[in-house]
Each structure stands twice: as C-alpha cells, then as structure tokens.
Amino acid sequence: MIRASLTAVFLVLLLSCACWAKPNGSKNKKPKQVVPAIECDVRAGKINVSEFIVKCPAHCKETKQQVYGTGVFASISSICNAAIHSGVITNSGGKVIVRKMAGQNIYKGSNSNGVRSLSLPKWRESFTVSVGKPKKGVNYPSTLDYVPSRPTYVKTSQKEDKSVTTALPATAAPEPTTVTPEPTTTTTTTTAAPTTTIPPPPPSTTRARAAAHKVRDAGLRRPEAGSAIRRQPSSPVGPAPRSTDSDGSHKVPLDTTHTKVEPVDAWKPEANLYESGFSMREQDPVPRVPEPVSQGDPNCKVDLAFLMDGSWSIGKRRFKIQKDFLAEVAQTINVGVAGPMMGIIQYGDDPVTEISLKSYSNSRELKSAVDKIMQKGGLSNVGKALSYINKQYFSDANGNRGGAPNVAVVLVDGWPTDKVEEASRLARESGINIFFVTIEGPDDNEKQNLVEVNFVDKAVCRTNGFYSLPVNSWFALRKAVQPLVKRVCDTDRLVCSKTCLNANDIAFVIDGSSSVGTGNFRTVLQFVANVTREFEISDTDTRVGAVQYTYEQRLEFAFGQYNNKGELLNAIKRINYWSGGTSTGAAITYAAEQLFSKSKPNKRKIMIVITDGRSYDDVRAPALAVHRQGVIAYSIGIAWAAQDELEYIATDPDKEHSFFVDEFDNLYKFVPKIIHNICQEFNSQPRN
C-alpha cells in the first residue's frame, strides 16, 4: 500500500515537472517574421520606417503605378512596381525588402521587366529594393507606420533659447530622469526606452544638430539612448575613468573649467558635468587644423574613379606598386572642388568602395588615404565592378557632381575572370567614359585562358586606342601616369559623357490648323511636354525648340531660349493655338532655317513633325533637304494625316520613324517608343 502511494506521488511530480518545462521550452522558440502586405499603389515615402519588409500582391504591372529612377528610386515610386523593374519579384508578387536613403539630384528612367521607369531631376528621399529574404538576426517591423510623426520642439531653458532647440518625436514620451544633488556629486539615472530592431530616424532641427557639434568639439560624445551617466567611485578632482561606447571608441573626459557645454536631446540642462566625474586634469588634445580645401585644376574638371585590382594573383609587392601609381596620379592631377575629384574602388570577388568622390578635396589627404588601403584578395571580377560603378558609385551620395564628366579607369593584372561586355555597355550608355590600363596582358599562348576574347575593346568607351593603355611590366606602370592624366583631362574627347538624353537639338514642328481644334491642340502640347520631360535639359545638354504652323509659320521658342526643364515645360504649356490651313512642307523648311541652322556641331539634330491632315504643299523636297543636313526626322500622324506624306518626312527606315494614331488621346502611347528609338540609334553608333 505504501509502495503504491509513493509510486502515485512520484508520477504526479513527474507530470508536473513536464508541464512546467513546456512553457520554458516554448519561450526559446524563434518568433516567425510577420510580413505586412501592401497594395500596388503604396509608395515608399508614405511609410515612416527606414528599412522594412513587405509583401506585394500579384498583377501590379497592370496597374501602371509610376516608378522614377533605375536601381535607386525616388520615394514617390510604387514599391511593388520598382521591385518588378529591378527584377526582385515578378508580376506574380512576392516579398521585398525596402531600404531608404538620401535623395538624389537626378533619377534616370529606363525600361526593364515590362515596367517603364521615368526620369526625375531631383527628389528629397530615395530607396532601393532587394529580395525579401530577412537578414540573419534582423527583425523587421510587423506593422507599418503610414503617418509620419511630427516633431515637438522643446526649449531647454530660457537662458539658451537662442542657441539650442531640441526636437522630440510627438509619439515618444519623455524618459524619466532623477537628479539627486549632493555637495560634490550628482547621480543621474535614466530609464531606458524600449527600442526596435530598425527604428525610424528621429526628427531633428538644425539648431539641435548645431548643439551636437558643440558637444563633440568639446571632446564629449553624446550617450546612446538608454545609457546612464553615473558618478564613478573616485575623488571629485581625480582623473575620471575612460568609458567605452558600444562601437568600441573611447570617451575622453572633459575639462569644463573653461568650456561651456550646450544641452543636447535628453541631457539635463542643469546637470554639472564637472560634478559628474569629469576631470579638470585631463586636457583635450589640441584640434588639428583642417587641411585647406583645394580648388584643383579647372582645366581637368572630371569625376574620376579608379578600379584597382585587389585579386590574389597580383601579390603584395605589385599591389604596393599599384598604390604608388594611384598616389602619384592623385598628386599629378591636382585634386580640388573646382577641378578633378578622385575616388577608388577595389575589386576582387566583389567591388568595395575605398574612397568616395567626395572623401578628399586635396591631393595630400588623398595620397595619405591611398597608402592605407589593404588588399582584399579574391578573383578579378571586373564586370561586377563596372556594374557597381554604374548602379551605385557615380551617385549624388558618393559626390557625383553632375556637371563633370564621369570617368572610370580600370587597372587589371593580366585579364578579368568574368565577362565585361554587357556591364560596360550599360555603363557607357549611362555616360561613363571607361579607360583600361592592362598590366602584363595575355600573350598569344595565354589568350586561350580568357573568359572573354578582346575584353578591352568590348569594355572601353571607343576602340580607337585613346581609351586603352597596355603596360608590359608592373615596374613600367609609373611611366603611364602622365599619358593617362593627359587623356582623362581632355574633356573634349570624353565622348561617352554624351548620351542619348543629353546630346540633342530637338525641334517640334506642330500643326496648328483649324482641323485640330483647341482641345486637341492642348493634347498635342501635353505629348510634346511628355517627350521633353525624358531628356536632360540645359545649354550644354539637350536643347528644345518649337515651331507652330498653318499656312504660315511661327517660331514659338528657339534652341537654348529655355535651359531649365521647368521653364521649358512652362513655355510649352503657354503656346497659343493659331488655327488656319496646313502647309507642312513650308514648316519643315522654316524649322531648318530658324532652328537647325543654329544647331551646335556636337549635337544630334532631331525633328518631330506632328500633323492631323494632308499638306496643301509638297513635303518631299523639304524633307529630303533636312535629311541631307543630317537631321533625323520623326513624323506623327493623327486622324486624317496622309500616310505617304508621313513616310516622305520620316528618316529611313520608315517603321522606326513614322507613327500613326486614330485619335489625339492615343498620342501618349508613342512617347516610350520614340525615346527608345532615339536612344537605340544613338547607342548603335560605331565605337571606332
């Protein structure tokens, strides 16, 4: 009986332990990532999180939600259509990781995966998309905040109203702070606020940033959120122990005897830093006088990126020779804000930015930075590196100035280990002038080992020899400094800076006859504006002129009259409808005399004729005359336009330059086709 009772008690205890252990085991189970779903029309700028994951529905491509940019998109773009454009997801939907970044001065449009992205001159915020596979150890928000928090401005004290204003998020409660005054010590205890894995950036003001700089200049670093400033167990006037930030850097004790410290964020304005354990015995190091900003050589204003070979095949000794070569180039080229700016990417298996274009504004500091570069190792994946500079390196965030030609100089030991042709083509079409410096290139016996035959000619801007410098030996590399600098500074010969979007004189010849009507004429002007919007407009880039005609002709505006895209679009909008007959031939002759006779020699001359009926005069002779002058002519016919006349006007082949629509409202459909044809013709020009 006793034995049976003991057995029963033992079983009850065993079952109880098992029940207690079960919840503990469930606590260790990793929570599943919840991915919030969004609609096709959700734009990145409407979500107040810096990095997040979302799930896109199917069939977003059909919604035609607008996308601006390529690779890096403006935040007014649809997230889902940007992901389809980048190839991150297909039209069937899927998960996407979105990461926000600073805005850019230009977003280039392109056609990819069935989604046409548009150009945009400038926007305040950008974002990139990647495959929606969560990073290890990172938890993305399970819900999305669509309403941006507005900052509440808190003045720290009446005495310092003019110098410091602290911005706190309206949704965040102030952290409780307890200050206990003592004769010689002050103890401050701060309760840590809960944090998320990827919090949105807190709003701030210019004055708050100014206060932060004052504290850093005084030698004090602001504590991380949730940290506490405590009195250390040492004498009030003894040296304070050095504390360490989470990033491993040391905080230097502050001498407050002669230094006024401005309050920042959650710091208590009345707190006495001297009483909090900061010592007056340790003096801050004397700040180093910053290197003066050099203006540089104004005759060599280029944005120059070197792709240095960091592969294992090069060895340590030759890697050092390569660094010496780059340092000498930096010295010779005279780096400065009004001249050349120089950056470096090291490539191996993958490219890595060593120095951005905006890192150094004088040759002395740049040379010092080059000397500190360490070899990464790996293969010689030049194709990957060229794709990297095209999509990421030449950006506003890295210091790309826009008005200076983009130049990339590839240093390669022997030959690349991947293909370069496609990446080079895309880089050239983006306006990057590619040079190759090949050291100890393949001989006849080694050419069988090449991944891509004639890789230099397939990569460089032009195959005329100007863009390639073969060097027989690493020890002779130094002799290539002067010839290379001379070539990259010859901006008149950097022909790849000219692209299909920035190297044209475009004349619109617009039918203003009575058959068009006021409403349809406004539709035609909208079509003209939509085409114009795709180009880079300035006096040195694409210029646009317009002629309206009936029986007579009128110059609406000439090439170069409006060199700002906004002003140009407004000028198109202001064109008044004329009304009258239709003399298309005379209008073509008038455009040749008033516009193309004043065209610049380095511009491609493009004429776009828009008409809705048969001309009362002959169009063949005037069209043939402008063709002989090198004008590329497009004809757009609407409703009653004569097909034979459209073909006479258009440059051969007719099917690529002549278009017809039944109704004015369908004109917009031909904007992408016209832009595509203009760029295709430009990029198919011989490269010799």
XYZ file of C-alpha atoms in Angstrom:
688
model
C 0.000 0.000 0.000
C 2.769 2.452 0.986
C 4.738 1.498 -2.127
C 1.708 2.169 -4.354
C 1.178 5.593 -2.757
C 4.835 6.548 -3.261
C 4.598 5.482 -6.896
C 1.493 7.640 -7.419
C 3.139 10.664 -5.798
C 6.241 10.210 -7.972
C 4.131 10.084 -11.165
C 2.242 13.262 -10.167
C 5.539 15.111 -9.553
C 6.956 13.895 -12.887
C 3.895 15.107 -14.808
C 4.009 18.458 -13.016
C 7.668 18.968 -13.962
C 6.868 18.134 -17.567
C 4.045 20.704 -17.612
C 6.267 23.342 -16.053
C 9.061 22.644 -18.554
C 6.813 23.012 -21.591
C 6.323 26.813 -21.414
C 10.047 27.313 -20.824
C 10.803 25.387 -23.981
C 8.294 27.392 -25.978
C 9.987 30.637 -24.894
C 13.155 29.663 -26.741
C 11.295 29.127 -29.989
C 12.220 31.839 -32.531
C 9.188 34.009 -33.387
C 8.121 33.892 -37.024
C 8.673 37.082 -39.055
C 5.336 38.682 -39.843
C 5.403 40.285 -43.308
C 2.817 43.041 -43.772
C 1.001 43.057 -47.108
C 0.664 46.249 -49.180
C -1.217 47.296 -52.302
C 0.375 48.047 -55.671
C -0.049 51.803 -55.275
C 1.821 52.148 -51.947
C 4.809 54.486 -52.288
C 7.953 54.185 -50.182
C 7.690 57.785 -48.991
C 4.379 57.064 -47.280
C 5.962 54.572 -44.866
C 7.786 56.095 -41.911
C 10.403 53.329 -41.478
C 13.978 53.387 -42.772
C 14.163 49.655 -43.591
C 11.289 47.182 -43.753
C 9.903 44.104 -45.482
C 6.568 43.949 -47.302
C 4.597 41.530 -49.441
C 3.402 42.739 -52.851
C 0.259 41.341 -54.497
C 0.080 39.868 -57.974
C -0.574 41.812 -61.207
C 0.938 45.141 -60.077
C 2.420 45.661 -63.545
C -1.081 46.108 -64.989
C -1.851 48.941 -62.562
C 0.867 51.079 -64.242
C 1.775 52.742 -60.958
C 4.600 55.169 -61.661
C 8.271 54.460 -60.941
C 11.060 57.057 -61.029
C 14.709 56.026 -61.398
C 16.780 52.907 -62.056
C 18.397 50.854 -59.260
C 17.872 53.725 -56.842
C 14.302 55.058 -56.937
C 12.658 58.290 -55.783
C 10.436 57.694 -52.750
C 7.320 58.748 -54.700
C 7.664 55.489 -56.686
C 5.438 52.461 -56.215
C 7.348 49.909 -54.109
C 5.930 46.895 -55.935
C 6.496 48.201 -59.473
C 10.020 49.315 -58.513
C 10.663 45.744 -57.318
C 9.371 44.331 -60.645
C 11.511 46.848 -62.582
C 14.614 45.745 -60.624
C 13.861 42.041 -61.088
C 13.456 41.461 -57.333
C 9.956 39.999 -57.865
C 7.859 39.037 -60.872
C 4.342 40.170 -61.739
C 3.026 37.354 -59.535
C 4.094 39.325 -56.443
C 6.307 38.379 -53.517
C 8.313 39.673 -50.573
C 10.504 42.769 -50.913
C 12.985 44.402 -48.539
C 12.995 48.208 -48.819
C 15.874 50.385 -47.600
C 15.607 54.175 -47.656
C 18.476 56.586 -48.293
C 19.151 60.222 -49.072
C 17.650 61.901 -52.116
C 19.477 62.453 -55.414
C 19.699 65.238 -57.976
C 18.798 63.003 -60.906
C 16.923 59.737 -61.399
C 17.373 58.126 -64.798
C 14.442 56.385 -66.456
C 14.671 53.021 -68.185
C 12.564 50.117 -69.425
C 13.082 46.843 -67.540
C 10.990 43.698 -66.993
C 7.959 45.285 -68.641
C 7.952 48.337 -66.352
C 8.901 51.750 -67.743
C 10.534 53.978 -65.115
C 10.562 57.730 -65.657
C 13.285 60.306 -65.184
C 13.130 62.802 -62.339
C 15.523 65.737 -61.879
C 15.514 65.768 -58.070
C 13.752 64.299 -55.028
C 14.233 64.559 -51.276
C 14.375 60.803 -50.481
C 15.389 57.585 -52.278
C 15.064 53.856 -51.707
C 16.398 50.545 -53.003
C 14.711 47.147 -53.161
C 16.147 43.683 -52.616
C 14.904 40.099 -52.424
C 12.620 39.674 -49.433
C 14.776 37.226 -47.533
C 15.218 38.598 -43.993
C 18.799 39.104 -42.883
C 20.013 36.831 -40.119
C 19.457 38.341 -36.707
C 17.327 41.234 -38.018
C 13.636 41.595 -37.145
C 11.689 43.853 -39.479
C 8.570 45.713 -38.299
C 5.443 43.550 -38.425
C 3.264 46.642 -38.886
C 3.924 49.746 -40.957
C 3.552 53.328 -39.772
C 1.939 55.300 -42.607
C 1.647 58.564 -40.686
C 4.953 60.465 -40.197
C 5.375 61.714 -36.649
C 5.567 65.475 -36.296
C 8.313 66.862 -34.075
C 7.534 68.762 -30.896
C 10.094 71.441 -30.206
C 11.189 71.764 -26.581
C 13.259 74.743 -25.457
C 15.858 73.623 -22.969
C 15.998 76.832 -20.924
C 15.135 80.496 -21.193
C 18.767 81.467 -20.986
C 19.729 79.389 -24.004
C 16.615 79.774 -26.147
C 18.667 81.381 -28.934
C 21.262 78.645 -29.159
C 19.589 75.266 -28.609
C 16.231 73.801 -29.524
C 15.696 70.056 -29.068
C 13.291 68.162 -31.313
C 11.487 65.174 -29.789
C 9.072 62.868 -31.635
C 5.469 63.633 -30.742
C 4.732 59.958 -30.180
C 7.586 59.392 -27.761
C 7.084 60.032 -24.064
C 9.952 61.807 -22.253
C 12.248 59.491 -20.372
C 12.017 59.856 -16.555
C 15.161 61.438 -15.098
C 16.039 61.625 -11.410
C 18.712 64.022 -10.197
C 19.938 63.790 -6.593
C 22.012 66.833 -5.595
C 24.916 66.303 -3.242
C 27.734 68.627 -2.059
C 30.226 67.119 -4.511
C 28.451 64.529 -6.682
C 25.423 64.306 -8.901
C 23.839 60.962 -9.718
C 21.661 60.818 -12.817
C 19.615 57.703 -13.534
C 17.931 57.350 -16.901
C 15.312 54.728 -17.601
C 15.975 53.120 -20.973
C 13.243 53.445 -23.549
C 12.269 50.287 -25.436
C 13.821 50.046 -28.879
C 13.039 48.200 -32.091
C 15.465 46.421 -34.353
C 15.261 49.058 -37.086
C 13.783 52.289 -35.687
C 12.787 55.191 -37.917
C 15.202 58.116 -37.762
C 14.122 60.635 -35.082
C 13.228 64.117 -36.305
C 15.694 66.833 -35.542
C 16.292 70.513 -36.182
C 19.222 72.491 -37.440
C 19.760 74.012 -34.029
C 19.776 70.632 -32.354
C 22.486 69.494 -34.785
C 24.476 72.627 -34.063
C 24.347 71.844 -30.342
C 25.504 68.302 -31.006
C 28.538 69.597 -32.894
C 29.409 71.902 -29.987
C 29.488 68.994 -27.586
C 31.590 66.864 -29.911
C 34.014 69.717 -30.461
C 34.364 69.984 -26.676
C 35.577 66.376 -26.601
C 32.338 64.790 -25.299
C 30.295 62.225 -27.166
C 26.560 62.000 -26.690
C 25.444 58.842 -24.846
C 23.352 56.271 -26.661
C 19.637 56.117 -25.836
C 19.096 54.210 -22.600
C 22.615 54.713 -21.255
C 23.242 56.307 -17.861
C 25.789 58.856 -16.668
C 26.911 57.841 -13.212
C 29.408 59.203 -10.724
C 32.411 56.910 -10.616
C 33.820 55.906 -7.198
C 36.782 58.294 -7.319
C 37.692 61.643 -5.783
C 35.903 64.713 -7.204
C 39.108 66.128 -8.613
C 40.834 62.894 -9.590
C 41.066 61.583 -13.154
C 37.787 60.133 -14.331
C 37.954 56.590 -15.713
C 37.552 56.299 -19.501
C 34.304 54.739 -20.619
C 33.726 52.910 -23.878
C 30.900 53.308 -26.361
C 29.123 50.351 -27.890
C 31.227 50.838 -31.017
C 34.426 50.405 -29.052
C 35.557 54.031 -29.175
C 36.684 55.756 -26.001
C 35.105 58.829 -24.461
C 37.640 61.408 -23.397
C 36.994 63.120 -20.038
C 36.053 66.759 -20.382
C 37.567 69.791 -18.731
C 34.613 72.104 -18.057
C 36.615 74.806 -16.327
C 36.742 76.954 -19.473
C 34.290 75.117 -21.722
C 30.565 75.723 -21.887
C 28.636 72.591 -22.863
C 25.316 73.022 -24.620
C 22.471 70.644 -23.666
C 21.510 68.034 -26.278
C 18.379 65.857 -26.504
C 17.723 64.062 -23.178
C 20.601 65.624 -21.263
C 19.518 67.527 -18.134
C 20.324 71.228 -18.760
C 21.129 71.847 -15.111
C 23.476 68.865 -14.770
C 27.069 69.870 -13.837
C 29.418 67.755 -15.893
C 32.338 68.592 -13.611
C 30.470 67.143 -10.630
C 29.525 64.065 -12.635
C 33.075 62.756 -12.593
C 34.755 64.635 -15.425
C 38.272 65.675 -14.544
C 39.909 69.056 -14.973
C 43.349 67.453 -15.042
C 42.995 65.726 -18.436
C 43.163 68.308 -21.188
C 41.544 67.730 -24.586
C 44.023 67.298 -27.421
C 44.552 70.445 -29.451
C 42.297 70.107 -32.515
C 44.202 69.585 -35.754
C 43.890 72.404 -38.208
C 41.851 71.009 -41.149
C 43.568 70.714 -44.492
C 42.594 73.671 -46.691
C 40.093 72.889 -49.449
C 41.911 72.894 -52.779
C 40.270 74.380 -55.865
C 42.166 71.951 -58.103
C 42.882 72.231 -61.808
C 39.847 73.871 -63.504
C 41.040 72.564 -66.884
C 40.510 68.989 -65.664
C 37.057 69.049 -64.093
C 36.159 65.348 -64.088
C 34.706 62.867 -61.591
C 37.376 60.175 -61.765
C 37.003 56.655 -60.331
C 39.860 54.120 -60.337
C 39.025 50.411 -60.199
C 42.110 48.878 -58.599
C 42.872 45.168 -58.821
C 42.826 43.556 -55.374
C 42.888 39.918 -56.515
C 45.268 37.354 -55.047
C 47.011 36.956 -58.417
C 48.542 40.396 -58.098
C 50.599 39.660 -54.958
C 51.572 42.102 -52.185
C 54.516 43.657 -53.996
C 52.568 44.540 -57.148
C 49.624 45.735 -55.049
C 52.032 48.189 -53.410
C 53.239 49.327 -56.877
C 49.581 49.886 -57.814
C 49.036 52.068 -54.717
C 52.158 54.089 -55.519
C 50.824 54.622 -59.034
C 47.455 55.875 -57.718
C 49.171 58.186 -55.218
C 51.266 59.687 -57.999
C 48.169 60.170 -60.171
C 46.471 61.941 -57.248
C 49.446 64.277 -56.932
C 49.749 64.950 -60.664
C 46.075 65.544 -61.326
C 45.732 68.268 -58.640
C 42.518 67.248 -56.891
C 40.108 70.042 -55.891
C 36.472 71.076 -55.744
C 36.723 73.196 -58.919
C 38.827 70.589 -60.738
C 39.092 66.793 -60.650
C 37.643 64.757 -57.778
C 39.036 61.244 -57.431
C 37.770 58.061 -55.815
C 38.871 54.421 -55.655
C 37.039 51.079 -55.780
C 38.927 47.867 -55.052
C 37.606 44.768 -56.774
C 38.197 41.076 -56.216
C 35.292 38.678 -55.849
C 33.142 41.769 -55.205
C 33.769 45.531 -55.501
C 34.284 47.681 -52.387
C 34.397 51.477 -52.195
C 37.716 52.515 -50.647
C 37.413 56.265 -51.304
C 34.282 58.075 -52.496
C 34.439 61.059 -54.825
C 33.658 63.488 -52.011
C 36.023 61.993 -49.391
C 39.034 64.238 -50.072
C 39.253 67.667 -51.665
C 43.061 67.910 -51.961
C 45.824 65.659 -53.243
C 47.769 65.496 -49.972
C 44.973 63.882 -47.934
C 44.024 61.633 -50.850
C 47.588 60.286 -51.133
C 47.617 59.504 -47.408
C 44.318 57.605 -47.725
C 45.603 55.585 -50.699
C 48.569 54.405 -48.635
C 46.202 52.891 -46.027
C 44.282 50.687 -48.475
C 44.632 46.962 -47.663
C 44.446 44.193 -50.258
C 41.098 42.324 -50.233
C 42.025 39.290 -52.337
C 39.737 37.117 -54.459
C 39.262 36.843 -58.223
C 39.448 39.639 -60.819
C 35.723 40.239 -61.409
C 35.948 43.409 -63.477
C 32.434 43.006 -64.895
C 30.957 43.115 -61.404
C 32.978 46.217 -60.615
C 31.801 48.037 -63.757
C 28.195 47.207 -62.906
C 28.795 48.543 -59.392
C 30.124 51.927 -60.527
C 27.210 52.318 -62.931
C 24.453 51.487 -60.442
C 25.900 52.765 -57.171
C 29.222 54.606 -57.251
C 28.508 57.552 -59.556
C 25.659 58.861 -57.384
C 24.932 62.106 -55.579
C 25.515 60.352 -52.244
C 29.077 59.496 -53.315
C 29.846 63.009 -54.564
C 28.921 62.815 -58.248
C 28.652 66.459 -59.329
C 26.522 66.045 -62.445
C 28.233 68.818 -64.405
C 31.576 66.967 -64.565
C 32.215 64.012 -66.915
C 32.231 60.579 -65.267
C 35.485 58.694 -65.933
C 36.321 55.143 -64.820
C 39.897 53.807 -65.155
C 40.201 50.037 -64.772
C 43.587 48.667 -63.647
C 43.784 44.937 -64.352
C 46.571 42.426 -63.849
C 46.519 40.124 -66.872
C 42.822 39.673 -67.669
C 39.395 39.634 -65.944
C 37.870 36.460 -64.541
C 34.331 37.409 -65.627
C 32.672 38.942 -68.697
C 32.736 42.723 -69.097
C 30.828 43.405 -72.336
C 27.267 43.835 -71.011
C 28.235 45.755 -67.864
C 30.437 48.060 -69.950
C 27.700 48.724 -72.471
C 25.263 49.772 -69.753
C 27.909 51.975 -68.141
C 28.704 53.685 -71.460
C 25.004 54.306 -72.111
C 24.822 55.977 -68.696
C 27.552 58.422 -69.761
C 30.631 56.808 -68.146
C 33.936 57.081 -70.059
C 35.747 53.760 -69.488
C 39.556 53.520 -69.771
C 41.562 50.279 -69.401
C 45.142 50.070 -68.127
C 46.186 46.453 -68.714
C 49.413 45.403 -66.993
C 51.201 42.307 -68.286
C 48.276 41.355 -70.511
C 47.876 37.903 -72.055
C 50.315 36.792 -74.715
C 49.318 34.605 -77.671
C 49.635 31.380 -75.657
C 47.604 32.731 -72.729
C 44.688 34.038 -74.798
C 43.088 30.589 -74.728
C 42.543 31.126 -70.978
C 40.481 34.295 -71.463
C 36.868 34.292 -70.304
C 36.098 36.886 -72.998
C 38.193 37.485 -76.112
C 39.085 41.127 -76.883
C 37.768 42.204 -73.476
C 39.449 45.624 -73.698
C 37.736 46.617 -76.974
C 34.400 45.367 -75.627
C 34.742 47.498 -72.493
C 36.335 50.845 -73.371
C 34.402 53.932 -74.491
C 35.881 53.871 -78.008
C 38.118 51.356 -79.749
C 40.387 53.967 -81.380
C 43.230 53.387 -78.875
C 42.638 56.594 -76.894
C 40.949 54.733 -74.034
C 43.360 51.790 -73.641
C 46.895 51.819 -72.227
C 48.713 48.467 -72.294
C 51.710 48.279 -69.925
C 54.250 45.487 -70.453
C 55.511 45.284 -66.866
C 54.402 46.366 -63.393
C 57.740 48.098 -63.000
C 56.893 50.273 -66.025
C 53.491 51.313 -64.634
C 54.841 54.599 -63.309
C 55.589 55.741 -66.863
C 51.855 55.605 -67.633
C 50.957 58.356 -65.119
C 51.490 61.366 -67.389
C 49.865 59.864 -70.536
C 46.846 58.717 -68.521
C 46.334 62.058 -66.753
C 46.592 63.888 -70.062
C 43.870 61.695 -71.577
C 41.352 61.758 -68.702
C 41.678 65.566 -68.507
C 40.982 66.028 -72.225
C 37.255 66.611 -71.667
C 36.615 67.409 -75.348
C 37.475 63.809 -76.233
C 35.441 62.191 -73.449
C 32.698 61.368 -75.928
C 30.921 58.817 -73.754
C 29.785 61.660 -71.481
C 27.271 62.345 -74.211
C 24.227 60.074 -74.002
C 21.004 59.758 -75.931
C 19.322 62.003 -73.349
C 21.817 64.871 -73.150
C 23.282 65.388 -76.641
C 20.419 66.570 -78.872
C 18.866 69.607 -80.508
C 15.176 68.652 -80.832
C 12.743 70.698 -82.938
C 8.975 70.107 -82.618
C 7.034 71.149 -85.746
C 3.395 71.399 -84.579
C 0.302 71.539 -86.783
C -1.956 74.410 -85.613
C -4.531 74.153 -88.419
C -8.307 74.577 -87.954
C -8.983 70.844 -88.126
C -7.036 70.244 -84.898
C -9.240 72.271 -82.562
C -8.437 73.889 -79.220
C -8.921 70.797 -77.036
C -6.866 68.515 -79.270
C -4.148 71.146 -79.549
C -3.735 71.061 -75.745
C -3.397 67.252 -76.024
C -0.633 67.702 -78.622
C 1.197 70.107 -76.282
C 0.940 67.549 -73.474
C 2.539 64.981 -75.800
C 5.369 67.450 -76.589
C 5.885 68.041 -72.844
C 5.946 64.301 -72.093
C 8.660 63.699 -74.694
C 10.675 66.711 -73.489
C 10.473 65.587 -69.854
C 12.575 62.487 -70.614
C 15.661 64.485 -71.656
C 18.351 66.296 -69.668
C 17.797 69.952 -70.464
C 20.493 72.636 -70.306
C 22.612 74.769 -72.619
C 25.294 72.053 -72.695
C 22.844 69.122 -72.732
C 19.702 68.633 -74.839
C 18.079 71.823 -76.194
C 14.495 72.084 -77.477
C 12.836 74.460 -79.962
C 9.267 74.636 -81.325
C 7.538 75.869 -84.497
C 3.762 76.105 -84.966
C 2.380 76.279 -88.490
C -0.793 76.750 -90.532
C -0.401 78.422 -93.972
C 2.216 80.464 -92.176
C 4.869 79.600 -89.599
C 5.665 80.962 -86.145
C 8.766 80.341 -84.016
C 7.444 79.637 -80.512
C 10.908 79.410 -78.965
C 14.455 78.732 -80.209
C 17.197 76.302 -79.130
C 18.718 77.470 -75.864
C 15.989 80.018 -75.136
C 14.958 77.906 -72.125
C 17.824 75.992 -70.490
C 15.910 74.843 -67.426
C 13.461 71.940 -67.724
C 10.810 73.628 -65.577
C 10.930 76.846 -67.614
C 10.870 74.859 -70.851
C 7.772 72.867 -69.825
C 6.013 76.082 -68.841
C 6.897 77.593 -72.228
C 5.328 74.586 -73.992
C 2.204 74.987 -71.885
C 1.898 78.665 -72.854
C 1.849 78.067 -76.653
C -1.377 79.564 -78.055
C -3.453 77.738 -80.668
C -3.256 79.523 -84.027
C -5.834 77.932 -86.440
C -5.659 78.080 -90.208
C -4.588 75.900 -93.152
C -1.914 73.174 -93.413
C 1.419 73.820 -95.161
C 3.700 71.154 -93.688
C 6.439 71.428 -96.336
C 6.928 75.150 -95.738
C 7.021 74.493 -91.976
C 9.851 71.960 -92.377
C 11.882 74.473 -94.404
C 11.172 77.162 -91.799
C 12.381 74.866 -88.971
C 15.604 74.179 -90.882
C 16.282 77.900 -91.327
C 15.230 79.147 -87.894
C 16.388 76.252 -85.715
C 18.776 73.740 -87.283
C 20.926 76.421 -88.911
C 21.814 77.472 -85.333
C 22.369 73.935 -84.040
C 25.671 73.136 -82.302
C 28.085 70.864 -84.220
C 28.313 68.308 -81.391
C 24.521 67.907 -81.141
C 22.352 65.303 -82.838
C 19.649 67.130 -84.807
C 16.168 65.630 -84.343
C 12.910 66.910 -85.862
C 9.472 65.666 -84.709
C 6.602 66.700 -87.024
C 3.045 66.357 -85.646
C 0.147 66.773 -88.109
C -3.506 65.736 -88.452
C -4.080 66.139 -92.203
C -2.719 66.231 -95.739
C -0.484 69.169 -96.551
C -1.506 71.794 -99.100
C 2.099 71.960 -100.338
C 4.810 69.464 -101.252
C 6.655 67.807 -98.349
C 9.125 65.640 -100.276
C 11.699 68.261 -101.305
C 11.827 69.998 -97.881
C 12.091 66.641 -96.106
C 14.897 65.454 -98.392
C 16.756 68.728 -97.778
C 16.742 68.358 -93.985
C 17.739 64.696 -94.279
C 20.822 65.785 -96.231
C 21.659 68.231 -93.440
C 21.893 65.278 -91.034
C 18.513 65.828 -89.360
C 16.828 62.692 -88.010
C 13.125 63.204 -88.743
C 10.142 61.609 -86.987
C 6.573 62.018 -88.253
C 3.482 61.610 -86.063
C 0.183 61.446 -87.948
C -3.258 61.733 -86.381
C -6.742 61.062 -87.813
C -6.695 62.399 -91.409
C -2.924 62.575 -91.892
C -1.675 61.152 -95.209
C 0.424 58.005 -94.782
C 2.533 58.651 -97.885
C 3.491 62.126 -96.614
C 4.400 60.755 -93.195
C 6.800 58.315 -94.875
C 8.374 61.065 -97.012
C 9.012 63.171 -93.914
C 10.434 60.336 -91.780
C 14.056 59.188 -91.865
C 14.606 55.640 -93.137
C 13.603 53.073 -92.014
C 10.045 54.461 -92.011
C 8.694 51.953 -89.485
C 11.125 53.240 -86.855
C 10.450 56.946 -87.514
C 6.824 57.216 -88.660
C 3.791 56.643 -86.425
C 0.029 56.966 -86.859
C -2.822 57.153 -84.329
C -6.578 57.337 -84.928
C -7.281 59.742 -82.074
C -5.393 62.550 -80.343
C -5.965 60.925 -76.947
C -3.746 57.991 -78.002
C -0.677 60.124 -78.663
C 0.783 59.368 -75.206
C 1.291 55.717 -76.178
C 4.150 56.635 -78.541
C 6.263 58.555 -76.007
C 8.215 55.454 -74.801
C 8.627 54.195 -78.384
C 10.097 57.498 -79.607
C 12.503 57.742 -76.651
C 13.541 54.099 -77.150
C 14.244 54.645 -80.860
C 16.241 57.833 -80.234
C 18.408 56.055 -77.665
C 18.759 52.898 -79.726
C 20.053 54.876 -82.704
C 22.450 56.834 -80.512
C 23.876 53.741 -78.809
C 24.286 51.813 -82.059
C 26.774 54.353 -83.446
C 30.202 52.891 -84.366
C 32.679 52.904 -81.451
C 35.838 53.275 -83.516
